[in-house]
Tab-separated table of C-alpha atoms and ligand atoms in Angstrom:
chain	number	residue	atom	x	y	z
F	1	MET	CA	-3.684	5.516	8.792
F	2	ALA	CA	-0.650	5.596	9.430
F	3	ALA	CA	-0.238	5.931	12.918
F	4	ASN	CA	-1.546	2.311	13.582
F	5	PRO	CA	-0.357	-1.373	13.385
F	6	THR	CA	0.772	-2.503	10.356
F	7	ALA	CA	-2.225	-5.957	9.667
F	8	LEU	CA	-0.804	-7.131	6.886
F	9	GLU	CA	2.568	-7.867	4.404
F	10	ILE	CA	2.978	-9.344	1.692
F	11	ARG	CA	7.568	-9.872	0.912
F	12	ASP	CA	8.130	-10.117	-3.091
F	13	LEU	CA	5.968	-13.092	-3.368
F	14	SER	CA	5.280	-14.422	-6.457
F	15	HIS	CA	2.389	-17.266	-7.618
F	16	TRP	CA	3.069	-19.750	-11.059
F	17	PHE	CA	0.643	-22.240	-12.125
F	18	GLY	CA	3.641	-24.911	-14.049
F	19	ASP	CA	5.297	-22.471	-16.595
F	20	PHE	CA	2.629	-19.687	-16.596
F	21	ARG	CA	3.911	-17.154	-13.684
F	22	VAL	CA	0.379	-15.177	-12.467
F	23	LEU	CA	1.833	-12.755	-9.944
F	24	ASN	CA	5.622	-11.637	-10.465
F	25	HIS	CA	6.979	-9.450	-6.859
F	26	ILE	CA	3.905	-8.245	-5.354
F	27	ASN	CA	5.306	-6.280	-2.071
F	28	LEU	CA	2.669	-4.456	0.358
F	29	ARG	CA	1.877	-3.571	3.079
F	30	ILE	CA	-1.019	-2.496	4.658
F	31	ALA	CA	-2.038	-0.441	8.417
F	32	ALA	CA	-4.575	-1.938	10.731
F	33	GLY	CA	-7.589	0.116	10.153
F	34	GLN	CA	-7.519	0.560	6.225
F	35	ILE	CA	-9.909	-0.135	3.498
F	36	VAL	CA	-7.997	-1.619	0.758
F	37	ALA	CA	-9.932	-1.954	-3.190
F	38	LEU	CA	-8.150	-4.458	-4.745
F	39	VAL	CA	-9.152	-4.248	-8.531
F	40	GLY	CA	-6.596	-5.685	-11.783
F	41	PRO	CA	-8.364	-7.081	-14.988
F	42	SER	CA	-10.043	-10.261	-15.254
F	43	GLY	CA	-7.481	-13.037	-14.204
F	44	CYS	CA	-4.730	-11.040	-13.350
F	45	GLY	CA	-4.405	-13.019	-9.847
F	46	LYS	CA	-6.339	-10.792	-7.055
F	47	SER	CA	-8.059	-14.077	-6.458
F	48	THR	CA	-4.185	-15.744	-6.592
F	49	LEU	CA	-3.487	-13.540	-4.539
F	50	LEU	CA	-6.194	-13.864	-1.873
F	51	LYS	CA	-5.914	-17.451	-1.712
F	52	ALA	CA	-2.441	-16.424	-0.372
F	53	ILE	CA	-3.142	-14.277	1.737
F	54	LEU	CA	-6.130	-16.672	2.988
F	55	GLY	CA	-3.298	-19.391	3.574
F	56	THR	CA	-4.937	-22.010	1.571
F	57	GLN	CA	-2.560	-21.531	-1.373
F	58	PRO	CA	0.337	-20.935	-0.431
F	59	PRO	CA	2.788	-18.778	-2.374
F	60	SER	CA	5.356	-20.743	-4.715
F	61	GLU	CA	7.850	-17.747	-3.341
F	62	GLY	CA	8.207	-15.117	-0.899
F	63	SER	CA	5.581	-14.515	1.864
F	64	VAL	CA	2.518	-13.119	3.826
F	65	LEU	CA	3.087	-11.726	6.795
F	66	VAL	CA	-0.062	-10.748	9.411
F	67	ASP	CA	-0.225	-9.122	12.706
F	68	GLY	CA	3.850	-9.768	11.655
F	69	GLN	CA	3.302	-13.416	11.710
F	70	GLU	CA	3.542	-15.396	8.349
F	71	ILE	CA	0.697	-17.199	7.302
F	72	LEU	CA	1.429	-20.550	6.407
F	73	ALA	CA	-2.330	-22.532	6.611
F	74	PRO	CA	-5.660	-21.212	7.343
F	75	SER	CA	-6.155	-18.802	11.236
F	76	ARG	CA	-8.552	-16.853	12.449
F	77	ARG	CA	-6.832	-14.011	11.435
F	78	VAL	CA	-8.161	-13.991	8.634
F	79	GLY	CA	-11.875	-14.034	6.976
F	80	ILE	CA	-13.669	-14.303	3.704
F	81	VAL	CA	-16.401	-14.156	2.382
F	82	PHE	CA	-17.102	-15.216	-1.436
F	83	GLN	CA	-19.546	-13.910	-3.840
F	84	HIS	CA	-21.649	-16.923	-3.008
F	85	TYR	CA	-23.217	-16.684	0.471
F	86	SER	CA	-22.161	-19.699	1.804
F	87	LEU	CA	-24.013	-20.377	5.057
F	88	PHE	CA	-25.772	-23.631	6.326
F	89	ASP	CA	-29.343	-23.593	5.492
F	90	PHE	CA	-30.119	-25.678	8.037
F	91	LEU	CA	-28.903	-22.514	10.878
F	92	THR	CA	-31.042	-19.590	11.935
F	93	ALA	CA	-28.575	-16.802	10.901
F	94	GLU	CA	-27.072	-16.496	14.281
F	95	ALA	CA	-27.047	-19.843	14.594
F	96	ASN	CA	-24.732	-19.337	11.046
F	97	VAL	CA	-22.540	-16.865	12.971
F	98	ALA	CA	-22.211	-19.200	16.229
F	99	PHE	CA	-20.270	-21.519	14.118
F	100	GLY	CA	-17.220	-20.730	13.954
F	101	PRO	CA	-16.581	-19.881	17.169
F	102	LYS	CA	-18.489	-23.210	18.018
F	103	LEU	CA	-15.609	-25.303	16.198
F	104	ASP	CA	-12.698	-22.903	17.367
F	105	GLU	CA	-12.929	-22.560	21.163
F	106	THR	CA	-14.924	-26.275	21.423
F	107	SER	CA	-13.980	-29.961	20.481
F	108	VAL	CA	-17.230	-32.897	20.330
F	109	ALA	CA	-15.836	-34.245	23.418
F	110	PHE	CA	-16.219	-30.791	25.723
F	111	ARG	CA	-19.701	-30.573	23.846
F	112	THR	CA	-20.512	-34.075	25.502
F	113	PHE	CA	-18.692	-34.815	28.009
F	114	GLN	CA	-19.328	-30.909	29.967
F	115	PHE	CA	-22.589	-30.498	28.623
F	116	PRO	CA	-22.851	-28.099	31.359
F	117	GLN	CA	-19.718	-26.222	30.408
F	118	TRP	CA	-20.734	-26.020	27.240
F	119	ARG	CA	-24.593	-24.961	27.155
F	120	LYS	CA	-23.242	-22.548	28.866
F	121	LEU	CA	-20.899	-21.499	26.773
F	122	ARG	CA	-23.016	-21.539	23.827
F	123	LYS	CA	-25.260	-19.346	25.500
F	124	GLN	CA	-21.920	-16.753	25.289
F	125	HIS	CA	-21.239	-17.019	21.162
F	126	MET	CA	-24.877	-16.594	20.294
F	127	GLN	CA	-25.429	-13.334	22.573
F	128	GLU	CA	-22.532	-12.671	20.725
F	129	ALA	CA	-23.759	-13.428	17.507
F	130	ARG	CA	-26.528	-11.436	17.554
F	131	GLU	CA	-24.238	-8.475	18.836
F	132	PHE	CA	-21.954	-8.839	15.388
F	133	LEU	CA	-25.850	-9.480	13.574
F	134	GLU	CA	-26.657	-6.345	14.869
F	135	ARG	CA	-23.415	-3.766	14.042
F	136	VAL	CA	-24.373	-5.190	9.951
F	137	LYS	CA	-27.838	-3.920	10.319
F	138	LEU	CA	-30.296	-7.487	10.874
F	139	ALA	CA	-30.693	-7.173	14.827
F	140	GLU	CA	-34.496	-8.758	12.898
F	141	ALA	CA	-32.880	-10.924	11.456
F	142	CYS	CA	-31.404	-13.755	14.153
F	143	GLY	CA	-33.763	-16.184	14.118
F	144	LYS	CA	-35.053	-17.126	10.089
F	145	TYR	CA	-33.170	-19.408	8.182
F	146	PRO	CA	-30.867	-18.149	4.902
F	147	THR	CA	-34.195	-19.415	2.675
F	148	GLU	CA	-35.900	-16.390	4.299
F	149	LEU	CA	-33.324	-13.776	4.216
F	150	SER	CA	-32.381	-11.825	0.871
F	151	GLY	CA	-29.044	-11.697	-1.154
F	152	GLY	CA	-28.238	-8.289	0.123
F	153	MET	CA	-28.977	-10.472	4.090
F	154	ARG	CA	-27.336	-13.055	3.671
F	155	GLN	CA	-24.432	-11.684	2.707
F	156	ARG	CA	-24.154	-9.442	5.771
F	157	VAL	CA	-25.103	-13.132	7.423
F	158	ALA	CA	-22.090	-13.559	6.250
F	159	ILE	CA	-19.999	-10.652	6.810
F	160	ALA	CA	-21.423	-10.732	10.907
F	161	GLN	CA	-20.215	-14.699	10.446
F	162	ALA	CA	-16.566	-13.734	9.369
F	163	LEU	CA	-16.048	-11.113	11.515
F	164	ILE	CA	-17.091	-12.236	15.033
F	165	LEU	CA	-13.330	-14.756	14.646
F	166	LYS	CA	-11.695	-11.339	15.325
F	167	PRO	CA	-9.988	-11.713	11.624
F	168	LYS	CA	-6.714	-9.858	11.866
F	169	ILE	CA	-7.737	-8.498	8.190
F	170	LEU	CA	-10.727	-9.718	5.773
F	171	LEU	CA	-10.856	-10.092	2.924
F	172	LEU	CA	-13.993	-9.659	-0.064
F	173	ASP	CA	-14.162	-11.408	-3.698
F	174	GLU	CA	-16.912	-9.559	-4.995
F	175	PRO	CA	-18.840	-10.302	-2.513
F	176	PHE	CA	-22.308	-7.856	-3.461
F	177	GLY	CA	-21.391	-9.410	-7.030
F	178	ALA	CA	-24.686	-10.862	-7.647
F	179	LEU	CA	-26.244	-8.240	-6.134
F	180	ASP	CA	-28.758	-5.507	-7.881
F	181	GLU	CA	-28.091	-2.013	-6.868
F	182	ALA	CA	-29.668	-0.780	-3.965
F	183	THR	CA	-28.998	-3.780	-1.820
F	184	ARG	CA	-25.071	-3.322	-2.428
F	185	GLU	CA	-25.234	0.496	-1.720
F	186	ARG	CA	-26.172	-0.194	2.073
F	187	LEU	CA	-23.467	-3.193	1.731
F	188	GLN	CA	-21.182	0.177	0.144
F	189	MET	CA	-23.072	2.188	3.542
F	190	MET	CA	-22.369	-0.103	5.497
F	191	LEU	CA	-18.391	-0.434	4.688
F	192	LEU	CA	-18.319	3.658	5.247
F	193	GLY	CA	-20.068	2.891	8.662
F	194	PHE	CA	-16.735	0.803	10.019
F	195	TYR	CA	-14.727	2.804	8.392
F	196	GLN	CA	-16.144	5.761	10.233
F	197	GLU	CA	-15.469	3.723	13.307
F	198	ASN	CA	-11.797	2.842	12.688
F	199	LEU	CA	-11.402	6.378	12.732
F	200	LEU	CA	-13.045	6.755	16.202
F	201	ALA	CA	-11.109	3.864	17.569
F	202	THR	CA	-7.914	5.539	16.093
F	203	LYS	CA	-8.298	8.856	17.735
F	204	GLU	CA	-9.219	7.577	20.872
F	205	GLY	CA	-6.147	5.370	21.137
F	206	ARG	CA	-7.244	1.319	19.798
F	207	THR	CA	-6.896	-0.475	17.353
F	208	PRO	CA	-10.020	0.212	14.826
F	209	GLU	CA	-11.446	-3.342	14.288
F	210	TYR	CA	-11.963	-3.448	11.004
F	211	THR	CA	-9.246	-3.792	8.443
F	212	ILE	CA	-10.304	-5.097	5.045
F	213	VAL	CA	-9.256	-5.762	1.275
F	214	ILE	CA	-11.987	-6.214	-0.772
F	215	VAL	CA	-11.487	-7.596	-4.222
F	216	THR	CA	-14.078	-5.489	-6.944
F	217	HIS	CA	-15.202	-4.493	-10.769
F	218	GLU	CA	-16.804	-2.077	-10.483
F	219	LEU	CA	-14.202	1.023	-10.185
F	220	ASN	CA	-16.338	3.717	-8.503
F	221	GLU	CA	-17.272	0.642	-5.547
F	222	ALA	CA	-13.594	1.363	-5.265
F	223	ILE	CA	-12.863	4.168	-4.991
F	224	TYR	CA	-16.309	4.830	-2.960
F	225	VAL	CA	-15.271	2.488	-0.424
F	226	ALA	CA	-12.092	3.101	0.366
F	227	ASN	CA	-9.759	4.956	1.495
F	228	ARG	CA	-7.069	2.733	-0.426
F	229	VAL	CA	-6.736	1.317	-4.190
F	230	ILE	CA	-4.412	-0.783	-4.892
F	231	GLY	CA	-4.022	-2.495	-8.344
F	232	LEU	CA	-2.989	-5.028	-10.096
F	233	SER	CA	-1.970	-5.864	-13.667
F	234	ARG	CA	0.247	-7.413	-16.298
F	235	PHE	CA	0.327	-4.236	-18.407
F	236	HIS	CA	3.591	-2.735	-16.963
F	237	ASP	CA	6.968	-3.548	-18.737
F	238	ASP	CA	7.983	-6.551	-16.813
F	239	GLY	CA	4.471	-8.080	-18.033
F	240	ASP	CA	5.709	-11.169	-19.499
F	241	GLN	CA	6.115	-12.443	-15.807
F	242	GLY	CA	3.343	-11.665	-14.772
F	243	ALA	CA	1.031	-8.825	-12.867
F	244	MET	CA	2.593	-6.595	-9.989
F	245	VAL	CA	0.909	-3.892	-7.890
F	246	VAL	CA	1.312	-1.205	-10.714
F	247	TYR	CA	-1.175	1.586	-8.861
F	248	ASP	CA	-1.717	1.838	-5.325
F	249	ARG	CA	-2.848	5.687	-4.234
F	250	PRO	CA	-5.089	7.004	-1.678
F	251	CYS	CA	-8.910	7.428	-2.824
F	252	PRO	CA	-11.671	10.156	-1.012
F	253	ILE	CA	-13.023	9.400	1.744
F	254	PHE	CA	-16.669	9.173	2.362
F	255	HIS	CA	-19.273	9.301	5.220
F	256	PRO	CA	-22.246	7.817	5.080
F	257	ASP	CA	-24.300	10.993	4.928
F	258	ASP	CA	-22.352	12.270	1.629
F	259	PRO	CA	-24.020	12.409	-1.222
F	260	LYS	CA	-22.322	10.484	-3.422
F	261	ASP	CA	-20.946	13.103	-6.260
F	262	LEU	CA	-19.565	11.320	-9.026
F	263	ALA	CA	-18.027	14.089	-10.148
F	264	ASP	CA	-15.315	13.437	-7.621
F	265	PHE	CA	-14.705	9.909	-8.663
F	266	VAL	CA	-13.843	11.016	-12.662
F	267	GLU	CA	-10.119	11.817	-12.671
F	268	GLN	CA	-9.145	8.786	-10.407
F	269	ARG	CA	-11.834	6.036	-12.239
F	270	GLU	CA	-9.697	7.826	-15.770
F	271	GLU	CA	-6.411	7.473	-14.548
F	272	LEU	CA	-6.905	3.756	-12.635
F	273	ARG	CA	-8.631	2.884	-16.062
F	274	ARG	CA	-5.009	3.850	-17.415
F	275	ALA	CA	-2.941	2.910	-15.237
F	276	VAL	CA	-4.596	-0.874	-14.632
F	277	PHE	CA	-7.124	-1.951	-17.422
F	278	ASP	CA	-5.540	-0.425	-20.894
F	279	PRO	CA	-2.922	-3.064	-22.668
F	280	SER	CA	-1.824	-0.597	-24.703
F	281	TYR	CA	-0.696	1.860	-21.831
F	282	ILE	CA	2.946	0.565	-20.875
F	283	LYS	CA	4.569	2.171	-18.202
F	284	HIS	CA	7.176	1.043	-15.493
F	285	HIS	CA	5.204	-0.133	-12.865
F	286	SER	CA	5.855	1.826	-9.948
F	287	LYS	CA	4.265	5.161	-11.297
F	288	TYR	CA	0.808	5.187	-10.046
F	289	VAL	CA	3.032	3.154	-6.746
F	290	SER	CA	3.081	5.894	-4.313
F	291	PHE	CA	-0.190	5.226	-1.181
F	292	TRP	CA	2.187	5.040	1.606
F	293	GLN	CA	4.333	8.785	-0.066
F	294	ASP	CA	1.034	10.400	-1.042
F	295	LEU	CA	-0.126	10.445	2.948
F	296	GLU	CA	3.318	12.023	3.385
F	297	ALA	CA	3.159	14.542	1.096
F	298	ALA	CA	-0.581	15.215	2.861
F	299	GLU	CA	0.031	14.681	6.142
F	300	ALA	CA	3.131	17.334	5.578
F	301	ALA	CA	0.446	19.661	4.388
F	302	VAL	CA	-2.299	19.455	6.591
F	303	GLY	CA	-1.117	17.409	9.818
F	304	PRO	CA	-1.247	13.771	11.099
F	305	ILE	CA	-4.748	11.894	8.618
F	306	GLU	CA	-6.447	9.077	9.610
F	307	SER	CA	-6.500	7.973	6.445
J	401	ATP	N1	-6.170	-24.192	-10.198
J	401	ATP	C1	-4.607	-23.087	-10.494
J	401	ATP	N2	-4.541	-23.630	-11.921
J	401	ATP	C2	-3.763	-23.525	-12.885
J	401	ATP	N3	-4.846	-22.342	-12.904
J	401	ATP	C3	-5.048	-21.477	-12.302
J	401	ATP	C4	-5.823	-21.898	-11.766
J	401	ATP	N4	-5.976	-20.527	-10.318
J	401	ATP	C5	-5.976	-19.672	-11.288
J	401	ATP	N5	-5.608	-19.726	-12.346
J	401	ATP	C6	-5.303	-18.694	-13.362
J	401	ATP	O1	-4.565	-17.671	-12.828
J	401	ATP	C7	-4.626	-16.514	-14.141
J	401	ATP	C8	-5.606	-16.031	-11.866
J	401	ATP	O2	-6.451	-16.482	-11.832
J	401	ATP	P1	-7.507	-15.483	-10.527
J	401	ATP	O3	-9.043	-16.303	-10.781
J	401	ATP	O4	-6.514	-15.459	-9.971
J	401	ATP	O5	-7.484	-14.608	-11.671
J	401	ATP	P2	-8.411	-12.868	-10.896
J	401	ATP	O6	-7.919	-11.311	-10.786
J	401	ATP	O7	-8.748	-13.385	-9.609
J	401	ATP	O8	-9.799	-12.944	-12.309
J	401	ATP	P3	-11.409	-12.505	-12.180
J	401	ATP	O9	-12.029	-11.217	-10.966
J	401	ATP	O10	-11.678	-13.476	-13.201
J	401	ATP	O11	-11.685	-12.999	-10.779
J	401	ATP	C9	-5.790	-16.760	-14.312
J	401	ATP	O12	-4.920	-17.000	-16.264
J	401	ATP	C10	-6.119	-18.092	-13.866
J	401	ATP	O13	-6.264	-18.816	-15.169
J	402	MG	MG1	-11.107	-13.848	-9.099
C-alpha cells in the first residue's frame, strides 16, 4: 500500500553457509498491510531469509529493519507460524494463545508474589486470547485441547498465537502445506479477509494490522492470497553468487466472496514459473522486479490503489 508506512526493510542482505553463498544482495521494502507471497525453488534460501527477518539467524552481511528498528535478535515485532504446529498439548486453545503475553508481560516472581494482580492480568490475557481466536473463526474451540482439533484448526490457533503479540510482521513458512485442499482453501480465505480489514484500516487512516509474508510452493495459492508476489531464485545472470529477488510484481486482489477463477491466474503463473523456476531462463535479476513501478503506473492511470 503506497501510503502506508514501511513495515519491513531488507538492506543489501547476503548469507553464506561456510563457502556456500545462499543469498546474494537482497533488497526489499514491504509496506504495512501488504500480504506478500514468497516463492522460489526448493533450497533457494526462503527459510534462511525468514530466519534473518525473525532474528534467529542474523545475516552474514546487510541488515533487516522492522518498523524502522534493526532486528538483532527475536522479538515480538516479528511473529512466525511453521508448517507443523507448535502448540502445547497440555494447554487449551485459549491458554495456548494466552501463553505468549503471559511470558512476555509477567515473570515467575510477579505471578508468585503479586498473585491478585496476576489473576487480573490473566483474565485480560484469556479475554484477549478469545478475541484472537474469534478473528481466526475459532470461537467455539476456546476450551479444546490441540489433540481435539483438526490440522486446520490447529494452524488457526497457531496464527492467533502469533497475532496476539501484535507483530509488525507475521511470517508464515508453508503454513498450509500439510492440510487437505478444502481446509487449505478456508485458511486462504481467512487471509483474504485479513486483507479486506487492511483496506478498511487504510481507508479510515489507521495503520493496517496484518502485514504478512507467506512462503508457499503453490503458485496459484501465492497469486490468490497475496497482493504481491516475490520470487527468490539462483536462476539469473549472477546466480553462482546466490539467490536474488528475481520477481516482484503485484497480483490480482480477490475478495473472500469472489469466485476463484483460475483464468485470472494463468498468465501470471506462467510468467512466475519462467522467471523464478526455469533454470534455462537466465536473465538480469531485475527484469521482473517492478512492484513499486507497477503500482505507480497503475495509480497514474486510475488514481490511488490500496494494493
Ligand atoms: N544450518 C545450515 N547449514 C548449512 N547449510 C544450510 C543450513 N540451513 C540451510 N542450508 C542450506 O542453504 C540453502 C537454503 O536453505 P533454505 O532452508 O533456506 O531453503 P528453502 O528455500 O527454504 O527450501 P525449501 O523450499 O525446501 O524449504 C540450502 O542449500 C540448504 O541446504
Ligand atoms: Mg524452507
